[in-house]
Coordinates of C-alpha atoms (C1' of nucleotides) in Angstrom, one line a residue:
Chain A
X975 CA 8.9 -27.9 -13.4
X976 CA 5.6 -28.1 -13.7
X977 CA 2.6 -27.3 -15.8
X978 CA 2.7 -24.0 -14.9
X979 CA 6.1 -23.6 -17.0
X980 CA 4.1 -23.8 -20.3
X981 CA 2.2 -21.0 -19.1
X982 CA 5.0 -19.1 -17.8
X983 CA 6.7 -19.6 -21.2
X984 CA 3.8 -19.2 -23.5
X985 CA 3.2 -15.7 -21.8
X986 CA 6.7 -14.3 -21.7
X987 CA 7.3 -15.1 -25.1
X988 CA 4.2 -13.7 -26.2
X989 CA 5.5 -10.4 -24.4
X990 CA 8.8 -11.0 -25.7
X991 CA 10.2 -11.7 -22.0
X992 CA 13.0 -14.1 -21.9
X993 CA 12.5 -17.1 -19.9
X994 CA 15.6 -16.8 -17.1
X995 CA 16.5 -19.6 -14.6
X996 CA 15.2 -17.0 -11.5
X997 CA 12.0 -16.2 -13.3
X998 CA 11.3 -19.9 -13.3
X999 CA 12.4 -20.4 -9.6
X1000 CA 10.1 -17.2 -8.7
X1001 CA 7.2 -19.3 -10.4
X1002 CA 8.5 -22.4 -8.8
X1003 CA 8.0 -20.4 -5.3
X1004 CA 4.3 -19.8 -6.1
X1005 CA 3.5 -23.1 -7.1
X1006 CA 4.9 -24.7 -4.1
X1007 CA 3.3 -22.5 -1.8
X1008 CA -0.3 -22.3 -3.2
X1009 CA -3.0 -20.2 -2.0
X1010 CA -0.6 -18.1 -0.3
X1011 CA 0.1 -14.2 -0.4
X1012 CA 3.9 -13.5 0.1
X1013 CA 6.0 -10.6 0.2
X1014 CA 8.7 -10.2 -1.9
X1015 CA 11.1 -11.0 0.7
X1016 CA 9.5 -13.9 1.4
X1017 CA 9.7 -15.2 -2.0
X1018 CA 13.7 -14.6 -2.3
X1019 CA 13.9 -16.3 0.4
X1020 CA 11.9 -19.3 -0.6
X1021 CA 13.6 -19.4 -3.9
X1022 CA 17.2 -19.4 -2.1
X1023 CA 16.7 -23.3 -1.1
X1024 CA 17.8 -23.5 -5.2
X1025 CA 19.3 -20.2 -6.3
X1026 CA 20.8 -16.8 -5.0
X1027 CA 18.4 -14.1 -6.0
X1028 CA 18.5 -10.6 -5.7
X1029 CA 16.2 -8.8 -4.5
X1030 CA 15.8 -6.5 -7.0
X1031 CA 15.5 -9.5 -9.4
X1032 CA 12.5 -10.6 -7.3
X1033 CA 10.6 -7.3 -7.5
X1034 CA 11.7 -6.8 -11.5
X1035 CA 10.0 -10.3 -12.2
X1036 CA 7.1 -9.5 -10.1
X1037 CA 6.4 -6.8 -11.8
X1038 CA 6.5 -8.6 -14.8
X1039 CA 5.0 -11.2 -13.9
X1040 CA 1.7 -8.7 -12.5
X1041 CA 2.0 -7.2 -15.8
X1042 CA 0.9 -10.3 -18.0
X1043 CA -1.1 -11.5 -15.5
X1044 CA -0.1 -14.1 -14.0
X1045 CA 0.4 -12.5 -10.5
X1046 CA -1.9 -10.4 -8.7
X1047 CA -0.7 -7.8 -6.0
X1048 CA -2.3 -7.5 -3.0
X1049 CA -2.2 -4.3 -0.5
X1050 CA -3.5 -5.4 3.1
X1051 CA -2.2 -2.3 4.9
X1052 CA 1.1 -3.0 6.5
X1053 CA 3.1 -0.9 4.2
X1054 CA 4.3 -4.2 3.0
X1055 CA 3.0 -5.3 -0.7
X1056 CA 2.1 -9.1 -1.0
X1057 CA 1.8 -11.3 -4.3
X1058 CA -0.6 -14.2 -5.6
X1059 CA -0.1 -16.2 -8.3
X1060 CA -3.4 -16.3 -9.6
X1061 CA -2.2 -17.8 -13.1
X1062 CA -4.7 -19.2 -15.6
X1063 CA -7.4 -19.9 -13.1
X1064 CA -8.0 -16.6 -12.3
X1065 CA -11.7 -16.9 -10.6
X1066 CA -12.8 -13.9 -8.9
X1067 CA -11.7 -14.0 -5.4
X1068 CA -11.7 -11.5 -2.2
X1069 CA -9.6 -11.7 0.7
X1070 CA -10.0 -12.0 4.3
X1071 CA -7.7 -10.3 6.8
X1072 CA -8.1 -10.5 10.3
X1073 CA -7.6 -7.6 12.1
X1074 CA -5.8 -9.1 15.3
X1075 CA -3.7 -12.1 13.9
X1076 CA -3.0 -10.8 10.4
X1077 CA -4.0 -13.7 8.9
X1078 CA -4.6 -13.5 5.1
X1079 CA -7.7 -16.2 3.6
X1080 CA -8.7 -15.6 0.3
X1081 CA -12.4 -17.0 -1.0
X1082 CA -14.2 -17.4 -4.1
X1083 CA -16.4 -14.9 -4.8
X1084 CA -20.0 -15.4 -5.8
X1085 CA -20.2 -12.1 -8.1
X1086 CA -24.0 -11.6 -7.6
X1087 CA -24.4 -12.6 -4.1
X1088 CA -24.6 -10.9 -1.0
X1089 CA -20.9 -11.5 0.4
X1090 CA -21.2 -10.0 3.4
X1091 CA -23.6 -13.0 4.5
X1092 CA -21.9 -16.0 2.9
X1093 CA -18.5 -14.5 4.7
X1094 CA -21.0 -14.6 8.3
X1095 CA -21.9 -18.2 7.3
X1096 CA -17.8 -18.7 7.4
X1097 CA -17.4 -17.3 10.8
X1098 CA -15.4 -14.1 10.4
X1099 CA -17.1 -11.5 11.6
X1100 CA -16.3 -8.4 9.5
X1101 CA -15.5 -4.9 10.6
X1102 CA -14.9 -2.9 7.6
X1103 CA -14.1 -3.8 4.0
X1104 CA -12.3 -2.2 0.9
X1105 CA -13.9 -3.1 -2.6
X1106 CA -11.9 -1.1 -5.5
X1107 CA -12.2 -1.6 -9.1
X1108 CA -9.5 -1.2 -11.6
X1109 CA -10.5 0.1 -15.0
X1110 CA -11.1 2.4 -17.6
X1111 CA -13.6 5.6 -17.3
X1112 CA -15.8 6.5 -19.6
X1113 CA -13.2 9.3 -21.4
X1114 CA -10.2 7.3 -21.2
X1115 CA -12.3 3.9 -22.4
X1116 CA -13.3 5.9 -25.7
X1117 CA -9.4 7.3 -25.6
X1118 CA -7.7 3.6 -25.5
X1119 CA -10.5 2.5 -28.5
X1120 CA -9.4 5.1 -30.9
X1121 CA -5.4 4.2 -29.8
X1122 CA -5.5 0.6 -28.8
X1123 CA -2.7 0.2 -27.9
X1124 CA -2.6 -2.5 -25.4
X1125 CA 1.2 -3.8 -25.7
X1126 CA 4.0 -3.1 -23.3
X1127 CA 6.6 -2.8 -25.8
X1128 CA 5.7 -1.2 -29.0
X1129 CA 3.2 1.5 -28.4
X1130 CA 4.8 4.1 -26.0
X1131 CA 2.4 5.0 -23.4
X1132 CA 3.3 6.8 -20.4
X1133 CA 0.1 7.5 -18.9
X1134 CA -0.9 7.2 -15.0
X1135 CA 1.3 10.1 -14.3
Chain B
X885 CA -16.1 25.3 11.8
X886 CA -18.7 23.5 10.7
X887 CA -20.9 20.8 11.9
X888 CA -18.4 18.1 12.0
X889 CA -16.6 19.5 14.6
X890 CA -19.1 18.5 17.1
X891 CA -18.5 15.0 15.6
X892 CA -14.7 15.5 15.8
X893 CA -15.1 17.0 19.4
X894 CA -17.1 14.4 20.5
X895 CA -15.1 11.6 18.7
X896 CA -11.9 12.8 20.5
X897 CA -13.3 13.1 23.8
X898 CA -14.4 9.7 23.7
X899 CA -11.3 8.1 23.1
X900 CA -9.4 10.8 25.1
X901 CA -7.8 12.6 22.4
X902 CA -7.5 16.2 22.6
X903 CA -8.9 18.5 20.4
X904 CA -6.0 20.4 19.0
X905 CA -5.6 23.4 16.2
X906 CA -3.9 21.2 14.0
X907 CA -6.0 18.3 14.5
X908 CA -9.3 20.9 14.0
X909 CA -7.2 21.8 10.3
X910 CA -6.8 18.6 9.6
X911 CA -10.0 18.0 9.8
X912 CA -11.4 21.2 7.9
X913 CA -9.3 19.9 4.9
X914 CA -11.3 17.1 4.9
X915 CA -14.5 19.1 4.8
X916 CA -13.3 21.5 2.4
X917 CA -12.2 18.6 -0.2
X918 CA -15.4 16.8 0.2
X919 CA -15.2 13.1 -1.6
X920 CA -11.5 13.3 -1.9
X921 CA -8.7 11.2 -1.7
X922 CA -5.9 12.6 -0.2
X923 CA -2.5 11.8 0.4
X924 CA -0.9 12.8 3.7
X925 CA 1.3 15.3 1.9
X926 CA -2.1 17.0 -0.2
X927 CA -3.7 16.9 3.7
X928 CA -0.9 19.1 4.7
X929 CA -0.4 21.9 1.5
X930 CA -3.5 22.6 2.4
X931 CA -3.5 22.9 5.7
X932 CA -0.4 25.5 5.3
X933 CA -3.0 27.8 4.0
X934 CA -3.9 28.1 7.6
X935 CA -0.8 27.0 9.3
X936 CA 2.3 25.6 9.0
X937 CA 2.2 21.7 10.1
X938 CA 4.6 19.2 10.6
X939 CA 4.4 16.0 8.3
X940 CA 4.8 13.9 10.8
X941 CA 1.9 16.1 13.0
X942 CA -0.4 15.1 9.9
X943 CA 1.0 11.4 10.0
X944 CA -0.4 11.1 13.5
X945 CA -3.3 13.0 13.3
X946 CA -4.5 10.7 10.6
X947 CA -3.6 7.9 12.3
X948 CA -5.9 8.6 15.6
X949 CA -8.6 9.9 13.2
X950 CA -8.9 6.6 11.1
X951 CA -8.3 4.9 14.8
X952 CA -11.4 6.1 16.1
X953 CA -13.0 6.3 12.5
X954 CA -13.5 9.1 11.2
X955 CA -11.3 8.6 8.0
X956 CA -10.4 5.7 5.7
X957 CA -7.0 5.0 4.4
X958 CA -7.0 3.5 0.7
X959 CA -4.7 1.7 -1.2
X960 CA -4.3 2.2 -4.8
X961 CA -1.2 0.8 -4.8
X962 CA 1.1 3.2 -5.9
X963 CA 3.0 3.7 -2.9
X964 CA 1.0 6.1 -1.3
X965 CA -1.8 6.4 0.8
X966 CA -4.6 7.9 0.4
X967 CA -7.2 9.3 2.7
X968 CA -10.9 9.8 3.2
X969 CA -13.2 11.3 5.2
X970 CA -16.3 9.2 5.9
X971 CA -17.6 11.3 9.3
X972 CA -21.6 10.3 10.2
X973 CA -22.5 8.9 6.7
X974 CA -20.0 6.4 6.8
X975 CA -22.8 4.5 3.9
X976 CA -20.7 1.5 2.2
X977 CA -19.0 2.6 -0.9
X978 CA -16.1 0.9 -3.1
X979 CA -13.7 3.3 -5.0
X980 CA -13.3 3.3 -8.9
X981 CA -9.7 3.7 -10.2
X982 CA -8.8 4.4 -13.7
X983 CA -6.2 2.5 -14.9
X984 CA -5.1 4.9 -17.1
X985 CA -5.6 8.8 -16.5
X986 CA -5.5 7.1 -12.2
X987 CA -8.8 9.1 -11.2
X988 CA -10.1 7.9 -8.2
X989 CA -13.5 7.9 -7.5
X990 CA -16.0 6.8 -4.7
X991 CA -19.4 5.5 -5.2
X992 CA -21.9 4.2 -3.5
X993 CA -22.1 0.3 -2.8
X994 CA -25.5 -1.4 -3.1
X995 CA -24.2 -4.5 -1.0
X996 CA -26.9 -7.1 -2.2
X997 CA -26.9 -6.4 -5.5
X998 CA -24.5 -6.8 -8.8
X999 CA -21.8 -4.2 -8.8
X1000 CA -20.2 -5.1 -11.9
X1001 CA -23.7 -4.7 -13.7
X1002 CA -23.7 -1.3 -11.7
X1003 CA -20.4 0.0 -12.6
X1004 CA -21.1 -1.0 -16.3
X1005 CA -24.0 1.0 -16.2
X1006 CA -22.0 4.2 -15.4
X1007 CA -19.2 3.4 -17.8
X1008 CA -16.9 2.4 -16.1
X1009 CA -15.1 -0.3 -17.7
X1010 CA -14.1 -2.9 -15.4
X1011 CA -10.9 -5.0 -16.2
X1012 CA -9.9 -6.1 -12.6
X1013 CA -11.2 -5.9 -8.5
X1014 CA -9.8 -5.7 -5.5
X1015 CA -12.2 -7.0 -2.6
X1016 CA -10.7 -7.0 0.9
X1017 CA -12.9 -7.7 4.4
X1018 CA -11.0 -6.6 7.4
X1019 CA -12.7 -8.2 10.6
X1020 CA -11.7 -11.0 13.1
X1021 CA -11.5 -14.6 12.1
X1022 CA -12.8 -17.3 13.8
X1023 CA -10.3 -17.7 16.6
X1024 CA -9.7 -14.5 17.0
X1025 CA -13.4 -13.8 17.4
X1026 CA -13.3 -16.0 20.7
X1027 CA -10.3 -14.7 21.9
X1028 CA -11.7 -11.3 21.7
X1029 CA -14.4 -12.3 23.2
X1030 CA -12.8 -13.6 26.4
X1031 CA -10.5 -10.7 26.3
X1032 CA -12.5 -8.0 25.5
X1033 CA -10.4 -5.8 24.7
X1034 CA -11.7 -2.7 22.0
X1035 CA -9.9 0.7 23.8
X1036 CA -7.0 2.0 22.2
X1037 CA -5.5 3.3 25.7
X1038 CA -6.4 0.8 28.3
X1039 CA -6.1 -2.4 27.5
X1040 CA -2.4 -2.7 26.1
X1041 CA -2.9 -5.2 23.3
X1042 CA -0.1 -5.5 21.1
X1043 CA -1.2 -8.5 18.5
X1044 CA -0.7 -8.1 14.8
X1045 CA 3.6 -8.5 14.5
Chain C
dC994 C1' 26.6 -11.7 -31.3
dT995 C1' 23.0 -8.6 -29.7
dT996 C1' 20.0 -7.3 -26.4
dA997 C1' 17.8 -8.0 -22.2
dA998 C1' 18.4 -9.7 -17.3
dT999 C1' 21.0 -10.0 -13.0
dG1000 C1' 23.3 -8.5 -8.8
dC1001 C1' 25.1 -5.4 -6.1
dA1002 C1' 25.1 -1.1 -3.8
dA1003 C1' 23.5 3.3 -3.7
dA1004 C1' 19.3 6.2 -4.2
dT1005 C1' 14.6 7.2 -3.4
dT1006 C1' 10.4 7.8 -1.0
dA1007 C1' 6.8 7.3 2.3
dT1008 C1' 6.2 6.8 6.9
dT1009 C1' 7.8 6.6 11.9
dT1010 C1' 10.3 7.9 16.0
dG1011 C1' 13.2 10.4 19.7
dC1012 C1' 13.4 14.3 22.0
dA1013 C1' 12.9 19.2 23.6
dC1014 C1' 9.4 22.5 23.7
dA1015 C1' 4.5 24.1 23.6
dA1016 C1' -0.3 23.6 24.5
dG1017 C1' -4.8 21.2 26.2
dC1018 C1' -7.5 20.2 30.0
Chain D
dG1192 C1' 0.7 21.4 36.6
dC1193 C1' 0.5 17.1 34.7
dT1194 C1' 0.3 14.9 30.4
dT1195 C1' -0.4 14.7 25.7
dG1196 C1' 0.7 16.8 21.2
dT1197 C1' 3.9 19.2 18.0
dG1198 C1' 7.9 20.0 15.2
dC1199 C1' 12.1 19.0 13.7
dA1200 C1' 15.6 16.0 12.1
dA1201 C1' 17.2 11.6 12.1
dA1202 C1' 15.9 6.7 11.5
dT1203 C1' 13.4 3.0 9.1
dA1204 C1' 12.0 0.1 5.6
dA1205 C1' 10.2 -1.1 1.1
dT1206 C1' 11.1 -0.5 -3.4
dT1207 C1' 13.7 1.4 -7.4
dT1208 C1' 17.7 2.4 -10.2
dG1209 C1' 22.6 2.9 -12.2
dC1210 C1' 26.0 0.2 -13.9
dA1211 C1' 29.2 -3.5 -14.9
dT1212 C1' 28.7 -8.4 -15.8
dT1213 C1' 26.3 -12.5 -17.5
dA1214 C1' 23.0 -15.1 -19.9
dA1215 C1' 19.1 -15.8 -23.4
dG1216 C1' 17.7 -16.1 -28.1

DNA sequence: CTTAATGCAAATTATTTGCACAAGC
DNA sequence: GCTTGTGCAAATAATTTGCATTAAG
């Protein structure tokens, strides 16, 4: 067990997650295979060189885990979801998939610059690309500032129905 | 029918689909929910007001119209897809998704320039991204190029497992 | 000890597929 | 008429959920 552990545990607490052996061998998974986007199959069976997991286990801590943060989802189009631990460094990044091989690359991203170019510079030659942002509109931003709530546990929100 | 059936027409011919009731339905769903996001099931209520389809009928239509390009299939990750019709003016555009109330929304994409700074402009506020580039990577860049391979019905490629 | 987490198996849900029949070209 | 497309129902496959048991705090 790493550094990441103190992360781990600083943010589950502060969620009021308990800190179970298979959460810490799911974030054991991630650390030992950085840079990578795995399924959650992939990850149980990663984490089954130390433990038996469940599978269900595997997606209830992911979810947990994308919840606070720590790990980003990522939808390429398969009907297959993948996960990235993204943890504290989380720089903006983009992803590359290649459209024959599958393969998965993800790059930093220079925010103000024109990606499109840099990404020519790398050799792929894009087809088609997918940029979505995740947010709050303008009602709904005025909405959360009068509620603010912002917990998981505590103020009952049900929204995104 | 309106113009974009030529488009349709012409589309289909091209790749030697044919042009079928359903498929022209399909398509007039499309033009009558213009800058929507649809989900196969939404496609096909609306379609019944013209004619009863077959899920699966809608499933496969879509597929051969985002195969030959005249729709885009988005990911909001919720478990369902989503579709759009781009037609002629396919102009780049990234999609803006409320975390909260889940509106989805499609604006334009100034490619060079800072979206962020955009977006916050039109208040929108931004807590996360999602940037994905589909297109070949380097080695598959050759191997299509040796290969040559871009019809659907032809050359029987069968990459991506 | 009290409450939350796990594992299993069963349930759910979106999407795909096989096959007989109908329709496009 | 030959071949592709459709509809239905059954099959897949990823993810979720109910519930009894176990472990965390």
């Amino acid at each position: 067990m790493g550094e990441w552990a103190k992360e781990v545990k600083a943010k589950l607490r502060e969620e009021n997650y308990r800190l179970t052996e298979q959460r810490e061998i799911i974030c054991d998974v991630f650390v030992r295979h950085p840079n990578r986007h795995l399924t959650a199959e992939e990850i149980r069976n990663a984490a089954l060189e130390q433990k038996h997991l469940g599978l269900a286990t595997v997606y209830r801590t992911l979810a947990i885990l994308e919840d606070i943060g720590l790990v980003k989802r990522i939808d390429i189009g398969d009907g297959t979801s993948r996960y990235e631990y993204v943890g504290a460094d989380s720089s903006p990044h983009c992803h590359l998939i290649c459209l024959r091989c599958g393969g998965l690359r993800g790059i930093h991203w220079p925010a103000t610059e024109d990606v499109e170019a840099l990404l020519r510079i790398e050799g792929f030659d894009i087809k088609d690309h997918s940029l979505i942002f995740y947010g709050y509109c303008p009602d709904c931003t005025e909405f959360i500032a009068h509620d603010g709530s912002e917990t998981h546990r505590g103020g009952d929100e049900d929204a995104k129905g």
